Amino acid sequence: MDSLSQIVLGASVQGTILGKYQGRKAYLYGAMLGTLPDLDVLIRYGDPVSNMTYHRGFSHSLIVLTIVGTLGSWLITRYHRWRDMPLPYSGKRLALAMTLALTTHPILDSFTVYGTQLFWPLQDPLQITPISIASIFIIDPLYTLPLLFAMIFGLVKGRSLSVFKQGLLANFQRLAVIMLMVSSSYLLLSLGLKYHAQDKAEQTLAAANIDNIVRIKTMPVLPTILMWRTLAEDKQNRFIELRGSVLDKRLPEYRYLTQYNNSTRLNANLPSASQPYAKRLDWFSGEWTGYRTQTLADNSDKKSTQLVVDDLRMMAGDTAFFSFVLANKDAQNSEWQAIEPIDAPVITIDNKPQPSRFELIKQGFERVFDESVIDENGGWELVDGK
């Protein structure tokens, strides 16, 4: 998730458990702990493929973060005893607060489509795919706002916020608990809507007589859980994209991603030096990668062809958010030449400008509220069915 969501989640968790004792500081400490796992983005691994696939690795491991939270609370408790400044709460409560403020970060991340290695280092390298529940978009204001509300009130009111007097949540601040329950309920709702959206996508495929599907994946594509996108692959290794809204009475639209029709052949023809990068991308994305070529011309009009791999899970129109060049060739070379991966330059496809994310949001809502809207120019097809 985005940094703000992680900050307010960590603040709400620690504020819930230690707000009565630490006051405003509990929310500040929780905010820092909540964003700590994402500091791995400061590590550079030498190429954009490695930078992408090593993110959410060791720093997002529940095992590592539990050790950090437990050891950190023990050191803080020992330090206070050494200074003869005993804490007004138990070491177990501190350990619970710190550990949950840290571990809720990767748990929330796992609900997005990107992929999170929750059980590093127990996961076999390039064997167990990172966890990608894919039920919430990376930025979702409806998830974040309740926790932001809790954090703001915690910073203003501090210790004066009311707490539960007894039971399992004794001395937990009441408002933060309620807001955590609201945001968690939103996550549960996203799971239900995801499977509803996937069911509607499967109805589209059935109504279109596309019955040779071997796998399917559904994910939100906009900053809300109302709009959904589904990827499907058939037995001929062709990719189909479907999109629709849970508010739309009609079945989702669909189209074939024809730019990836030669994906299997291109992957097989990769130079050996490029294959480790391709395998790591396939592992990280759950093999939802598409291979294509694109031609570039330099200032002297010399043309070169690039072999590009796209992460199909995260796309706006025909533009992938994560797209890499693994090999290239020019007029003098008939074979692909391996290169160190670089970010693929964005070019127009068939000389058509690609819509921005905001334009796609607008198109999606227009389609929901106006049943006459069909994106025929984008190759989308709408099948009969309610």
Short mmCIF file of C-alpha atoms in Angstrom, two decimals, residues 25-256:
data_model
loop_
_atom_site.label_atom_id
_atom_site.label_comp_id
_atom_site.label_asym_id
_atom_site.label_seq_id
_atom_site.Cartn_x
_atom_site.Cartn_y
_atom_site.Cartn_z
CA LYS A 25 3.97 9.66 21.30
CA ALA A 26 2.31 6.27 20.76
CA TYR A 27 0.89 7.49 17.45
CA LEU A 28 4.21 9.01 16.39
CA TYR A 29 6.17 5.87 17.27
CA GLY A 30 3.59 3.68 15.53
CA ALA A 31 3.75 5.82 12.41
CA MET A 32 7.52 5.37 12.26
CA LEU A 33 7.30 1.62 12.80
CA GLY A 34 4.52 1.34 10.24
CA THR A 35 6.65 2.77 7.46
CA LEU A 36 9.92 1.08 8.50
CA PRO A 37 9.58 -2.05 6.26
CA ASP A 38 9.44 0.11 3.12
CA LEU A 39 12.92 1.51 3.73
CA ASP A 40 14.19 -1.40 1.62
CA VAL A 41 13.40 0.79 -1.41
CA LEU A 42 16.61 2.67 -0.56
CA ILE A 43 18.60 -0.47 -1.43
CA ARG A 44 19.77 -0.58 -5.05
CA TYR A 45 20.35 -4.03 -6.53
CA GLY A 46 21.90 -2.89 -9.81
CA ASP A 47 19.02 -3.15 -12.30
CA PRO A 48 15.29 -2.31 -12.36
CA VAL A 49 14.17 -5.97 -12.46
CA SER A 50 16.05 -6.76 -9.26
CA ASN A 51 14.90 -3.50 -7.63
CA MET A 52 11.29 -4.49 -8.31
CA THR A 53 11.44 -8.16 -7.34
CA TYR A 54 13.59 -7.82 -4.21
CA HIS A 55 11.24 -5.17 -2.78
CA ARG A 56 8.86 -6.59 -0.17
CA GLY A 57 11.37 -9.32 0.57
CA PHE A 58 13.28 -9.68 3.83
CA SER A 59 11.98 -6.36 5.21
CA HIS A 60 8.39 -7.59 4.79
CA SER A 61 8.91 -11.01 6.37
CA LEU A 62 6.60 -11.74 9.31
CA ILE A 63 9.44 -13.80 10.77
CA VAL A 64 12.01 -11.00 10.55
CA LEU A 65 9.62 -8.29 11.78
CA THR A 66 8.43 -10.39 14.72
CA ILE A 67 12.05 -10.84 15.79
CA VAL A 68 12.71 -7.10 15.36
CA GLY A 69 9.62 -6.14 17.36
CA THR A 70 10.30 -8.61 20.17
CA LEU A 71 14.02 -7.83 20.40
CA GLY A 72 13.39 -4.09 20.18
CA SER A 73 10.87 -4.17 23.04
CA TRP A 74 13.27 -6.25 25.17
CA LEU A 75 16.10 -3.75 24.60
CA ILE A 76 13.87 -0.79 25.44
CA THR A 77 12.66 -2.48 28.61
CA ARG A 78 16.20 -3.35 29.67
CA TYR A 79 17.38 0.20 28.97
CA HIS A 80 14.64 1.69 31.17
CA ARG A 81 15.47 -0.72 33.98
CA TRP A 82 19.16 0.14 33.69
CA ARG A 83 18.30 3.85 33.97
CA ASP A 84 16.00 3.04 36.91
CA MET A 85 13.05 4.39 34.91
CA PRO A 86 10.53 1.51 34.92
CA LEU A 87 7.89 1.62 32.21
CA PRO A 88 4.23 2.17 33.27
CA TYR A 89 3.22 -0.90 31.25
CA SER A 90 4.51 -4.44 30.85
CA GLY A 91 7.20 -5.55 28.45
CA LYS A 92 4.65 -7.92 26.88
CA ARG A 93 2.36 -5.00 26.02
CA LEU A 94 5.27 -3.12 24.45
CA ALA A 95 6.30 -6.21 22.47
CA LEU A 96 2.71 -6.67 21.24
CA ALA A 97 2.47 -3.04 20.14
CA MET A 98 5.80 -2.94 18.33
CA THR A 99 5.35 -6.33 16.67
CA LEU A 100 1.85 -5.58 15.42
CA ALA A 101 2.83 -2.09 14.20
CA LEU A 102 5.54 -3.75 12.10
CA THR A 103 3.79 -6.92 10.91
CA THR A 104 0.49 -5.31 9.92
CA HIS A 105 2.46 -3.47 7.21
CA PRO A 106 3.28 -6.58 5.09
CA ILE A 107 -0.10 -8.16 5.87
CA LEU A 108 -1.81 -5.13 4.36
CA ASP A 109 0.62 -5.18 1.43
CA SER A 110 -0.34 -8.79 0.70
CA PHE A 111 -3.88 -7.65 -0.11
CA THR A 112 -2.54 -5.74 -3.13
CA VAL A 113 -1.56 -7.31 -6.45
CA TYR A 114 2.18 -6.50 -6.25
CA GLY A 115 3.29 -9.52 -4.21
CA THR A 116 4.76 -9.81 -0.69
CA GLN A 117 7.20 -12.43 0.66
CA LEU A 118 5.56 -12.87 4.06
CA PHE A 119 7.53 -15.97 5.01
CA TRP A 120 11.04 -15.05 3.84
CA PRO A 121 13.50 -16.84 4.18
CA LEU A 122 11.44 -20.04 4.47
CA GLN A 123 10.10 -19.54 0.94
CA ASP A 124 12.20 -21.46 -1.58
CA PRO A 125 13.79 -18.97 -3.99
CA LEU A 126 11.93 -18.91 -7.32
CA GLN A 127 9.57 -21.64 -6.10
CA ILE A 128 6.87 -20.13 -3.88
CA THR A 129 5.27 -17.10 -5.51
CA PRO A 130 4.98 -13.97 -3.33
CA ILE A 131 1.54 -13.62 -1.75
CA SER A 132 -0.75 -11.46 -3.88
CA ILE A 133 -4.39 -11.54 -2.70
CA ALA A 134 -5.16 -8.68 -5.13
CA SER A 135 -8.36 -7.44 -3.52
CA ILE A 136 -7.42 -3.80 -2.94
CA PHE A 137 -5.67 -1.17 -5.02
CA ILE A 138 -2.29 0.19 -3.91
CA ILE A 139 -3.98 3.52 -3.11
CA ASP A 140 -7.49 3.34 -1.64
CA PRO A 141 -8.78 6.40 0.24
CA LEU A 142 -11.78 4.53 1.64
CA TYR A 143 -9.42 2.18 3.50
CA THR A 144 -7.10 4.96 4.66
CA LEU A 145 -9.57 7.61 5.89
CA PRO A 146 -10.81 5.83 9.05
CA LEU A 147 -7.24 5.22 10.21
CA LEU A 148 -6.25 8.79 9.36
CA PHE A 149 -9.19 9.93 11.48
CA ALA A 150 -7.96 7.77 14.38
CA MET A 151 -4.41 9.08 14.08
CA ILE A 152 -5.46 12.74 13.99
CA PHE A 153 -7.66 12.34 17.08
CA GLY A 154 -4.88 10.44 18.84
CA LEU A 155 -2.37 13.20 18.14
CA VAL A 156 -4.83 15.85 19.37
CA LYS A 157 -6.31 14.09 22.40
CA GLY A 158 -3.44 11.83 23.45
CA ARG A 159 -4.04 10.06 26.77
CA SER A 160 -7.48 11.62 27.21
CA LEU A 161 -9.10 9.30 24.64
CA SER A 162 -11.41 6.78 26.31
CA VAL A 163 -10.30 3.17 26.74
CA PHE A 164 -11.93 -0.20 27.33
CA LYS A 165 -12.09 -0.86 31.05
CA GLN A 166 -12.01 -4.65 31.07
CA GLY A 167 -11.79 -7.77 28.96
CA LEU A 168 -9.26 -8.76 26.31
CA LEU A 169 -8.97 -5.14 25.13
CA ALA A 170 -8.55 -3.65 28.60
CA ASN A 171 -6.78 -0.27 28.43
CA PHE A 172 -6.89 -0.25 24.60
CA GLN A 173 -8.02 3.12 23.25
CA ARG A 174 -11.61 2.77 22.05
CA LEU A 175 -11.62 5.06 19.00
CA ALA A 176 -8.53 3.49 17.42
CA VAL A 177 -9.98 0.00 17.92
CA ILE A 178 -13.22 1.02 16.20
CA MET A 179 -11.41 2.58 13.25
CA LEU A 180 -9.21 -0.53 12.88
CA MET A 181 -12.38 -2.63 12.81
CA VAL A 182 -13.88 -0.37 10.11
CA SER A 183 -10.79 -0.56 7.89
CA SER A 184 -10.49 -4.32 8.43
CA SER A 185 -14.15 -4.75 7.48
CA TYR A 186 -13.40 -2.85 4.29
CA LEU A 187 -10.66 -5.39 3.50
CA LEU A 188 -13.12 -8.24 4.04
CA LEU A 189 -15.61 -6.49 1.76
CA SER A 190 -12.92 -6.22 -0.91
CA LEU A 191 -12.49 -10.00 -0.82
CA GLY A 192 -16.19 -10.54 -1.41
CA LEU A 193 -16.33 -8.04 -4.25
CA LYS A 194 -13.23 -9.55 -5.85
CA TYR A 195 -14.85 -12.96 -6.16
CA HIS A 196 -18.10 -11.37 -7.32
CA ALA A 197 -16.18 -9.51 -10.04
CA GLN A 198 -14.35 -12.69 -11.05
CA ASP A 199 -17.65 -14.56 -11.26
CA LYS A 200 -19.01 -11.89 -13.62
CA ALA A 201 -15.84 -12.11 -15.71
CA GLU A 202 -16.28 -15.87 -15.98
CA GLN A 203 -19.87 -15.28 -17.09
CA THR A 204 -18.56 -13.02 -19.86
CA LEU A 205 -16.16 -15.72 -21.06
CA ALA A 206 -18.94 -18.30 -21.04
CA ALA A 207 -21.35 -16.01 -22.89
CA ALA A 208 -18.64 -15.33 -25.50
CA ASN A 209 -18.08 -19.10 -25.90
CA ILE A 210 -14.49 -18.82 -24.68
CA ASP A 211 -14.22 -22.14 -22.89
CA ASN A 212 -10.53 -22.96 -23.16
CA ILE A 213 -9.32 -20.88 -20.20
CA VAL A 214 -6.51 -22.42 -18.14
CA ARG A 215 -6.13 -19.74 -15.45
CA ILE A 216 -7.64 -16.45 -14.34
CA LYS A 217 -6.77 -13.58 -11.97
CA THR A 218 -8.93 -10.65 -10.85
CA MET A 219 -7.70 -7.39 -9.31
CA PRO A 220 -8.91 -3.82 -8.65
CA VAL A 221 -7.45 -1.27 -11.04
CA LEU A 222 -8.61 2.06 -9.65
CA PRO A 223 -8.46 3.66 -6.19
CA THR A 224 -11.67 1.93 -5.10
CA ILE A 225 -13.05 -1.61 -4.91
CA LEU A 226 -15.87 -0.80 -7.34
CA MET A 227 -13.81 -1.20 -10.54
CA TRP A 228 -12.18 -4.52 -11.44
CA ARG A 229 -9.94 -6.01 -14.09
CA THR A 230 -9.54 -9.69 -14.86
CA LEU A 231 -6.79 -11.47 -16.77
CA ALA A 232 -7.37 -14.86 -18.35
CA GLU A 233 -5.08 -17.13 -20.37
CA ASP A 234 -6.33 -19.75 -22.81
CA LYS A 235 -4.79 -23.01 -23.97
CA GLN A 236 -3.14 -21.23 -26.91
CA ASN A 237 -1.28 -18.94 -24.44
CA ARG A 238 -3.34 -15.94 -25.50
CA PHE A 239 -4.21 -13.33 -22.89
CA ILE A 240 -7.71 -11.92 -22.46
CA GLU A 241 -8.45 -8.81 -20.43
CA LEU A 242 -11.87 -8.07 -18.95
CA ARG A 243 -13.00 -4.97 -17.10
CA GLY A 244 -16.18 -3.88 -15.41
CA SER A 245 -17.72 -2.52 -12.25
CA VAL A 246 -19.72 -4.21 -9.53
CA LEU A 247 -22.22 -1.36 -10.02
CA ASP A 248 -22.76 -2.21 -13.70
CA LYS A 249 -25.79 -4.38 -14.50
CA ARG A 250 -24.11 -5.61 -17.67
CA LEU A 251 -21.39 -8.22 -17.91
CA PRO A 252 -17.80 -6.93 -18.20
CA GLU A 253 -16.25 -6.02 -21.53
CA TYR A 254 -13.41 -8.16 -22.85
CA ARG A 255 -10.60 -7.99 -25.41
CA TYR A 256 -7.64 -10.09 -26.49
#
